[in-house]
């Protein structure tokens, strides 16, 4: 079993790298952002609730997010392990994840932070907004708010795992393959 959290600001490349890790280690990838976007596309009540917060660059309330994540994990309890992408983003979410994992007799093995500075984030997300239909990617004010929310509410989660010796940092700058090879090194160091 291997359970990883890919961590970092919006636009740091978590989704891209998680997809590569998923293939390499046969893990189940859970992106709460993708789950919300699919709820919105399907016009569900949950999607309507989430959209209100996402369009402003705010976090969806913890109880909504945790409930959705719990259902997805329980539906895939046979997985060889999980890669969490975009979760946890607050301390109550980190506590809930610990709780869910221990209920499955599992634990988080590592949190890996992809470090990318704000100006690069804004540049990347505006570019992504042109090629995708992510509604929160087109507006610079919303992007900067997402970064502020990340710094105030989410970044402190790094310490939550660091205190337990489970937090790692790598640079999120460089080519996709360069970053992936740093990630592989970090993950393989856990497995020896
Ligand atoms: P992402 O694709 O991970 O950048 O997420 C897009 C948006 O979905 C975020 O700006 C939040 O509004 C919402 N979201 C995704 N994951 C979470 C989470 N774990 N907690 C609260 N809101 C979230």
Coordinates of N, CA and C and ligand atoms in Angstrom, one line a residue:
X1 N 0.8 -1.2 0.0 CA 0.0 0.0 0.0 C 0.9 1.2 0.0
X2 N 0.5 2.2 -0.8 CA 1.2 3.5 -0.9 C 0.2 4.6 -1.0
X3 N 0.1 5.5 -0.1 CA -0.8 6.6 -0.1 C -0.1 7.9 -0.1
X4 N -0.3 8.7 -1.1 CA 0.5 9.9 -1.3 C -0.4 11.1 -1.4
X5 N 0.0 12.2 -0.9 CA -0.6 13.5 -1.1 C 0.3 14.3 -2.0
X6 N -0.2 14.7 -3.2 CA 0.5 15.7 -4.0 C 0.0 17.0 -3.6
X7 N 0.9 17.9 -3.2 CA 0.6 19.2 -2.6 C 1.2 20.3 -3.4
X8 N 0.6 21.5 -3.3 CA 1.1 22.7 -3.9 C 0.0 23.6 -4.3
X9 N 0.4 24.8 -4.7 CA -0.6 25.8 -5.1 C -1.3 25.4 -6.4
X10 N -2.5 26.0 -6.7 CA -3.2 25.7 -7.9 C -2.2 26.0 -9.1
X11 N -2.2 25.1 -10.1 CA -1.3 25.3 -11.2 C 0.1 24.9 -11.0
X12 N 0.4 24.1 -9.9 CA 1.8 23.7 -9.7 C 2.1 22.4 -10.4
X13 N 1.1 21.8 -11.1 CA 1.3 20.6 -11.9 C 0.9 19.3 -11.2
X14 N 0.1 19.4 -10.1 CA -0.3 18.3 -9.3 C -1.1 17.2 -10.2
X15 N -2.0 17.8 -11.0 CA -2.8 16.9 -11.8 C -2.0 16.1 -12.8
X16 N -1.1 16.8 -13.5 CA -0.2 16.2 -14.5 C 0.6 15.1 -13.9
X17 N 1.3 15.5 -12.8 CA 2.2 14.5 -12.2 C 1.4 13.4 -11.5
X18 N 0.2 13.6 -11.0 CA -0.6 12.6 -10.3 C -0.9 11.5 -11.4
X19 N -1.3 12.0 -12.6 CA -1.6 11.0 -13.7 C -0.5 10.1 -14.0
X20 N 0.8 10.7 -14.0 CA 2.0 9.8 -14.3 C 2.2 8.9 -13.1
X21 N 2.1 9.4 -11.9 CA 2.3 8.5 -10.7 C 1.3 7.4 -10.7
X22 N 0.1 7.7 -11.1 CA -1.0 6.7 -11.1 C -0.6 5.5 -12.0
X23 N -0.1 5.9 -13.1 CA 0.3 4.8 -14.1 C 1.5 4.0 -13.6
X24 N 2.5 4.7 -13.0 CA 3.7 4.0 -12.6 C 3.5 3.1 -11.4
X25 N 2.7 3.5 -10.4 CA 2.5 2.7 -9.2 C 1.2 2.0 -9.1
X26 N 0.3 2.2 -10.1 CA -1.0 1.5 -10.1 C -1.9 2.0 -8.9
X27 N -1.8 3.3 -8.6 CA -2.5 3.9 -7.5 C -3.8 4.5 -8.1
X28 N -4.8 4.8 -7.2 CA -6.0 5.4 -7.6 C -5.9 6.9 -7.3
X29 N -6.1 7.7 -8.4 CA -6.0 9.1 -8.3 C -7.3 9.8 -7.9
X30 N -7.3 10.6 -6.8 CA -8.5 11.3 -6.5 C -8.2 12.8 -6.5
X31 N -8.8 13.5 -7.4 CA -8.7 15.0 -7.5 C -10.1 15.6 -7.1
X32 N -10.1 16.3 -6.0 CA -11.4 16.8 -5.6 C -11.9 17.9 -6.5
X33 N -10.9 18.7 -7.1 CA -11.2 19.7 -8.1 C -11.9 19.0 -9.3
X34 N -11.4 17.9 -9.8 CA -12.0 17.2 -11.0 C -13.4 16.7 -10.6
X35 N -13.5 16.2 -9.4 CA -14.8 15.7 -8.9 C -15.8 16.8 -8.9
X36 N -15.4 18.0 -8.4 CA -16.4 19.1 -8.4 C -16.7 19.5 -9.8
X37 N -15.7 19.6 -10.7 CA -16.0 20.0 -12.1 C -17.0 19.0 -12.8
X38 N -16.8 17.7 -12.4 CA -17.7 16.8 -13.1 C -19.2 16.9 -12.5
X39 N -19.3 17.2 -11.2 CA -20.6 17.5 -10.6 C -21.2 18.7 -11.3
X40 N -20.4 19.7 -11.6 CA -21.0 20.9 -12.2 C -21.4 20.6 -13.6
X41 N -20.6 19.8 -14.4 CA -21.0 19.4 -15.8 C -22.3 18.7 -15.8
X42 N -22.5 17.8 -14.7 CA -23.7 17.0 -14.7 C -24.9 17.7 -14.1
X43 N -24.6 19.0 -13.7 CA -25.8 19.8 -13.2 C -26.4 19.3 -11.9
X44 N -25.5 18.6 -11.0 CA -26.1 18.1 -9.8 C -26.2 19.2 -8.7
X45 N -26.9 18.9 -7.7 CA -27.1 19.9 -6.6 C -25.7 20.2 -5.9
X46 N -24.9 19.1 -5.8 CA -23.5 19.3 -5.2 C -22.7 20.2 -6.1
X47 N -22.9 20.0 -7.4 CA -22.2 20.9 -8.4 C -22.6 22.3 -8.3
X48 N -23.9 22.6 -8.1 CA -24.4 24.0 -7.9 C -23.8 24.6 -6.7
X49 N -23.8 23.8 -5.6 CA -23.2 24.3 -4.4 C -21.7 24.7 -4.5
X50 N -21.0 23.8 -5.1 CA -19.6 23.9 -5.3 C -19.2 25.1 -6.2
X51 N -20.0 25.3 -7.3 CA -19.7 26.3 -8.3 C -19.7 27.7 -7.7
X52 N -20.6 27.9 -6.7 CA -20.7 29.2 -6.1 C -19.3 29.6 -5.4
X53 N -18.6 28.7 -4.8 CA -17.4 28.9 -4.2 C -16.2 28.9 -5.2
X54 N -16.2 28.0 -6.1 CA -15.2 27.9 -7.1 C -15.0 29.1 -7.9
X55 N -16.2 29.7 -8.3 CA -16.1 30.8 -9.3 C -15.5 32.0 -8.6
X56 N -15.5 32.1 -7.3 CA -14.8 33.2 -6.6 C -13.4 32.8 -6.1
X57 N -13.0 31.6 -6.4 CA -11.6 31.2 -6.0 C -11.6 30.8 -4.5
X58 N -12.8 30.6 -3.9 CA -12.8 30.2 -2.5 C -12.9 28.7 -2.4
X59 N -12.7 28.2 -1.1 CA -12.8 26.8 -0.9 C -14.2 26.4 -0.7
X60 N -14.6 25.2 -1.2 CA -15.9 24.6 -0.9 C -15.9 24.2 0.5
X61 N -17.0 24.4 1.3 CA -17.0 24.0 2.7 C -16.5 22.6 3.0
X62 N -15.8 22.5 4.1 CA -15.2 21.2 4.5 C -16.2 20.1 4.5
X63 N -17.4 20.3 5.1 CA -18.3 19.1 5.2 C -18.7 18.6 3.9
X64 N -18.9 19.5 2.9 CA -19.3 19.0 1.5 C -18.1 18.2 0.9
X65 N -16.9 18.8 1.0 CA -15.7 18.2 0.4 C -15.4 16.9 1.0
X66 N -15.4 16.8 2.4 CA -15.0 15.6 3.1 C -16.0 14.5 2.8
X67 N -17.3 14.9 2.7 CA -18.4 13.8 2.4 C -18.2 13.3 1.0
X68 N -17.9 14.1 0.1 CA -17.6 13.6 -1.3 C -16.4 12.7 -1.4
X69 N -15.3 13.1 -0.7 CA -14.1 12.3 -0.7 C -14.3 11.0 0.0
X70 N -15.0 11.0 1.1 CA -15.3 9.8 1.8 C -16.0 8.7 0.9
X71 N -17.0 9.2 0.2 CA -17.8 8.3 -0.7 C -16.9 7.7 -1.8
X72 N -16.0 8.6 -2.3 CA -15.1 8.1 -3.4 C -14.1 7.1 -2.9
X73 N -13.6 7.3 -1.7 CA -12.6 6.4 -1.1 C -13.3 5.0 -0.8
X74 N -14.5 5.1 -0.2 CA -15.2 3.9 0.2 C -15.6 3.1 -1.1
X75 N -15.9 3.8 -2.1 CA -16.2 3.1 -3.4 C -15.0 2.4 -4.0
X76 N -13.8 2.8 -3.6 CA -12.6 2.2 -4.2 C -11.7 1.7 -3.1
X77 N -12.3 1.0 -2.1 CA -11.5 0.6 -1.0 C -10.6 -0.6 -1.4
X78 N -10.8 -1.2 -2.6 CA -9.9 -2.2 -3.0 C -8.6 -1.7 -3.7
X79 N -8.5 -0.4 -3.8 CA -7.3 0.2 -4.5 C -6.0 -0.2 -3.8
X80 N -4.9 -0.2 -4.6 CA -3.6 -0.5 -4.1 C -3.1 0.6 -3.3
X81 N -3.7 1.7 -3.3 CA -3.3 3.0 -2.6 C -3.9 4.1 -3.4
X82 N -3.8 5.3 -2.8 CA -4.4 6.5 -3.3 C -3.4 7.6 -3.6
X83 N -3.6 8.4 -4.6 CA -2.9 9.7 -4.7 C -3.9 10.8 -4.6
X84 N -3.8 11.6 -3.5 CA -4.7 12.7 -3.3 C -4.1 13.9 -3.9
X85 N -5.0 14.6 -4.8 CA -4.5 15.8 -5.5 C -5.6 16.9 -5.2
X86 N -5.1 17.9 -4.5 CA -6.1 19.0 -4.2 C -6.8 18.7 -2.9
X87 N -6.4 17.7 -2.1 CA -7.0 17.4 -0.8 C -5.9 16.7 0.0
X88 N -5.7 17.1 1.3 CA -6.5 18.0 2.1 C -6.1 19.5 1.8
X89 N -7.0 20.4 2.0 CA -6.7 21.8 1.8 C -6.9 22.6 3.1
X90 N -7.4 22.0 4.1 CA -7.5 22.7 5.4 C -7.2 21.6 6.5
X91 N -7.0 22.1 7.8 CA -6.7 21.2 8.8 C -7.8 20.2 9.1
X92 N -9.1 20.7 9.2 CA -10.1 19.7 9.4 C -10.1 18.6 8.3
X93 N -9.8 19.0 7.1 CA -9.7 17.9 6.0 C -8.6 17.0 6.2
X94 N -7.4 17.5 6.8 CA -6.3 16.6 7.0 C -6.7 15.6 8.2
X95 N -7.4 16.1 9.2 CA -7.8 15.3 10.3 C -8.8 14.2 9.8
X96 N -9.7 14.6 8.9 CA -10.7 13.7 8.4 C -10.0 12.6 7.5
X97 N -9.0 13.0 6.8 CA -8.3 12.0 6.0 C -7.6 11.0 6.8
X98 N -7.0 11.4 7.9 CA -6.3 10.5 8.8 C -7.3 9.5 9.4
X99 N -8.4 10.0 9.7 CA -9.5 9.2 10.3 C -10.0 8.2 9.3
X100 N -10.2 8.6 8.0 CA -10.7 7.7 7.0 C -9.6 6.6 6.7
X101 N -8.4 7.1 6.7 CA -7.3 6.1 6.4 C -7.2 5.1 7.5
X102 N -7.3 5.5 8.7 CA -7.1 4.5 9.8 C -8.3 3.6 9.8
X103 N -9.5 4.1 9.4 CA -10.7 3.2 9.3 C -10.5 2.1 8.3
X104 N -9.5 2.4 7.3 CA -9.3 1.4 6.3 C -7.9 0.6 6.6
X105 N -7.5 0.8 7.8 CA -6.2 0.2 8.3 C -5.0 0.7 7.4
X106 N -5.1 1.9 7.0 CA -4.0 2.5 6.2 C -3.6 3.8 6.8
X107 N -2.5 4.4 6.1 CA -2.1 5.7 6.6 C -1.5 6.4 5.4
X108 N -1.3 7.7 5.5 CA -0.6 8.5 4.5 C 0.9 8.3 4.7
X109 N 1.5 7.9 3.6 CA 2.9 7.7 3.6 C 3.8 8.9 3.4
X110 N 3.3 9.8 2.6 CA 4.0 11.1 2.3 C 3.2 12.1 1.7
X111 N 3.6 13.3 2.0 CA 3.0 14.5 1.3 C 4.2 15.1 0.5
X112 N 4.0 15.3 -0.8 CA 5.1 15.9 -1.6 C 4.6 17.2 -2.1
X113 N 5.3 18.3 -1.8 CA 5.0 19.7 -2.2 C 5.8 20.0 -3.5
X114 N 5.0 20.5 -4.5 CA 5.6 21.0 -5.7 C 5.7 22.5 -5.5
X115 N 6.9 23.0 -5.4 CA 7.0 24.5 -5.1 C 7.1 25.3 -6.4
X116 N 6.2 26.3 -6.5 CA 6.1 27.1 -7.7 C 5.7 28.6 -7.2
X117 N 6.5 29.6 -7.6 CA 6.2 31.0 -7.2 C 4.9 31.5 -7.8
X118 N 4.4 32.6 -7.1 CA 3.1 33.1 -7.5 C 3.0 33.6 -9.0
X119 N 4.1 34.3 -9.5 CA 4.0 34.9 -10.8 C 3.9 33.8 -11.9
X120 N 4.7 32.7 -11.6 CA 4.6 31.6 -12.5 C 3.3 30.9 -12.5
X121 N 2.7 30.8 -11.3 CA 1.3 30.2 -11.2 C 0.3 31.0 -12.0
X122 N 0.3 32.3 -11.9 CA -0.7 33.2 -12.6 C -0.5 33.0 -14.1
X123 N 0.8 33.0 -14.5 CA 1.1 32.8 -16.0 C 0.6 31.5 -16.5
X124 N 0.9 30.4 -15.7 CA 0.5 29.1 -16.1 C -1.1 28.9 -16.2
X125 N -1.7 29.4 -15.1 CA -3.2 29.2 -15.1 C -3.9 30.0 -16.2
X126 N -3.4 31.2 -16.4 CA -4.1 32.0 -17.5 C -3.9 31.3 -18.8
X127 N -2.7 30.7 -19.0 CA -2.5 29.9 -20.3 C -3.4 28.7 -20.3
X128 N -3.5 28.0 -19.2 CA -4.4 26.8 -19.1 C -5.8 27.2 -19.4
X129 N -6.2 28.4 -18.9 CA -7.6 28.8 -19.1 C -8.0 29.0 -20.5
X130 N -6.9 29.3 -21.4 CA -7.2 29.5 -22.8 C -7.5 28.2 -23.5
X131 N -6.9 27.1 -23.0 CA -7.0 25.8 -23.7 C -8.0 24.9 -23.0
X132 N -8.6 25.3 -21.9 CA -9.5 24.4 -21.2 C -10.8 25.1 -20.9
X133 N -11.8 24.4 -20.4 CA -13.0 25.0 -20.0 C -13.2 25.2 -18.5
X134 N -12.1 25.3 -17.8 CA -12.2 25.5 -16.4 C -12.6 27.0 -16.1
X135 N -13.7 27.2 -15.6 CA -14.3 28.5 -15.5 C -13.5 29.4 -14.6
X136 N -12.8 28.8 -13.6 CA -12.0 29.7 -12.6 C -10.6 29.9 -13.1
X137 N -10.3 29.6 -14.4 CA -8.9 29.8 -14.8 C -8.7 31.0 -15.7
X138 N -9.8 31.7 -16.0 CA -9.7 32.8 -17.0 C -9.5 34.2 -16.4
X139 N -9.7 34.3 -15.1 CA -9.8 35.7 -14.5 C -8.6 35.8 -13.5
X140 N -7.7 36.8 -13.8 CA -6.5 37.0 -12.9 C -6.9 37.2 -11.5
X141 N -7.9 38.0 -11.2 CA -8.3 38.3 -9.8 C -8.6 37.0 -9.0
X142 N -9.4 36.2 -9.7 CA -9.8 34.9 -9.1 C -8.6 34.0 -8.9
X143 N -7.7 34.0 -9.9 CA -6.5 33.2 -9.7 C -5.6 33.6 -8.5
X144 N -5.5 35.0 -8.4 CA -4.7 35.5 -7.3 C -5.4 35.2 -6.0
X145 N -6.7 35.2 -6.0 CA -7.4 34.9 -4.7 C -7.2 33.4 -4.4
X146 N -7.2 32.5 -5.4 CA -6.9 31.1 -5.1 C -5.5 30.9 -4.5
X147 N -4.6 31.7 -5.0 CA -3.2 31.7 -4.4 C -3.2 32.1 -3.0
X148 N -3.9 33.2 -2.7 CA -4.0 33.8 -1.3 C -4.6 32.7 -0.4
X149 N -5.7 32.1 -0.9 CA -6.4 31.1 -0.1 C -5.4 29.9 0.2
X150 N -4.7 29.6 -0.8 CA -3.7 28.5 -0.7 C -2.7 28.8 0.4
X151 N -2.2 30.1 0.4 CA -1.2 30.5 1.3 C -1.7 30.5 2.8
X152 N -2.9 31.0 2.9 CA -3.4 31.2 4.3 C -4.0 29.9 4.9
X153 N -4.8 29.2 4.0 CA -5.5 28.0 4.6 C -4.8 26.7 4.4
X154 N -4.1 26.6 3.2 CA -3.7 25.2 2.8 C -2.2 25.0 3.1
X155 N -1.3 26.0 2.8 CA 0.1 25.8 3.0 C 0.5 25.3 4.4
X156 N -0.2 25.8 5.4 CA 0.1 25.3 6.8 C 0.0 23.7 6.9
X157 N -0.8 23.1 6.0 CA -0.9 21.7 6.1 C 0.4 20.9 6.0
X158 N 1.4 21.6 5.3 CA 2.7 21.0 5.1 C 3.3 20.7 6.5
X159 N 3.1 21.6 7.4 CA 3.7 21.4 8.8 C 3.1 20.2 9.5
X160 N 1.8 20.0 9.2 CA 1.0 18.9 9.8 C 1.7 17.6 9.6
X161 N 2.2 17.4 8.3 CA 2.8 16.2 7.9 C 4.3 16.2 8.3
X162 N 4.9 17.4 8.2 CA 6.3 17.6 8.5 C 6.6 17.1 9.9
X163 N 5.7 17.5 10.8 CA 5.9 17.1 12.3 C 6.0 15.6 12.4
X164 N 5.4 14.9 11.5 CA 5.5 13.4 11.6 C 6.6 12.8 10.7
X165 N 7.4 13.7 10.1 CA 8.5 13.3 9.2 C 8.0 12.8 7.9
X166 N 6.8 13.2 7.5 CA 6.3 12.7 6.2 C 6.2 13.7 5.1
X167 N 6.8 14.9 5.3 CA 6.6 15.9 4.2 C 7.9 16.1 3.4
X168 N 7.8 16.2 2.1 CA 8.9 16.3 1.2 C 8.6 17.5 0.3
X169 N 9.7 18.2 -0.2 CA 9.5 19.4 -1.1 C 10.3 19.1 -2.3
X170 N 9.8 19.4 -3.5 CA 10.6 19.4 -4.7 C 10.2 20.6 -5.5
X171 N 11.1 21.0 -6.4 CA 10.8 22.2 -7.3 C 9.8 21.8 -8.3
X172 N 8.8 22.6 -8.5 CA 7.8 22.4 -9.5 C 8.1 23.1 -10.8
X173 N 9.4 23.6 -10.9 CA 9.8 24.3 -12.1 C 10.7 23.3 -12.9
X174 N 10.6 23.4 -14.3 CA 11.3 22.5 -15.1 C 10.4 21.8 -16.0
X175 N 10.9 20.8 -16.8 CA 10.0 20.1 -17.7 C 9.2 19.0 -16.9
X176 N 8.1 18.6 -17.5 CA 7.2 17.6 -16.8 C 8.1 16.3 -16.4
X177 N 9.0 15.9 -17.3 CA 9.8 14.7 -17.1 C 10.8 15.0 -16.0
X178 N 11.4 16.2 -16.0 CA 12.4 16.5 -14.9 C 11.7 16.4 -13.5
X179 N 10.5 17.0 -13.5 CA 9.8 17.1 -12.2 C 9.4 15.7 -11.8
X180 N 9.0 14.9 -12.8 CA 8.5 13.5 -12.5 C 9.7 12.7 -12.0
X181 N 10.9 12.9 -12.5 CA 12.0 12.1 -12.0 C 12.4 12.5 -10.6
X182 N 12.2 13.7 -10.2 CA 12.4 14.1 -8.8 C 11.4 13.4 -7.9
X183 N 10.1 13.4 -8.4 CA 9.1 12.7 -7.7 C 9.3 11.3 -7.5
X184 N 9.8 10.6 -8.5 CA 10.1 9.2 -8.4 C 11.1 8.9 -7.4
X185 N 12.2 9.8 -7.4 CA 13.2 9.7 -6.4 C 12.7 9.8 -4.9
X186 N 11.8 10.8 -4.8 CA 11.2 10.9 -3.4 C 10.3 9.7 -3.0
X187 N 9.5 9.2 -4.0 CA 8.7 8.1 -3.7 C 9.5 6.8 -3.4
X188 N 10.5 6.6 -4.3 CA 11.3 5.4 -4.1 C 12.1 5.4 -2.8
X189 N 12.4 6.6 -2.3 CA 13.1 6.7 -1.0 C 12.2 6.2 0.1
X190 N 10.9 6.2 -0.1 CA 10.0 5.8 0.9 C 9.9 4.3 1.0
X191 N 10.2 3.7 -0.2 CA 9.9 2.2 -0.4 C 11.1 1.4 0.0
X192 N 12.3 2.0 0.4 CA 13.5 1.2 0.7 C 13.5 0.8 2.2
Ligands
LIG1 P1 -8.3 22.5 -8.2 O1 -8.7 21.9 -9.5 O2 -7.8 21.4 -7.2 O3 -7.5 23.7 -8.2 O4 -9.7 22.9 -7.5 C1 -10.5 23.9 -8.1 C2 -11.5 24.5 -7.1 O5 -12.3 23.4 -6.5 C3 -10.8 25.1 -5.9 O6 -10.4 26.5 -6.1 C4 -11.9 25.0 -4.8 O7 -12.9 26.0 -5.0 C5 -12.5 23.7 -5.1 N1 -11.8 22.6 -4.4 C6 -11.1 21.6 -4.9 N2 -10.6 20.8 -3.9 C7 -11.1 21.3 -2.7 C8 -10.9 21.0 -1.3 N3 -10.1 19.9 -1.0 N4 -11.5 21.8 -0.4 C9 -12.2 22.8 -0.8 N5 -12.4 23.2 -2.0 C10 -11.8 22.5 -3.0

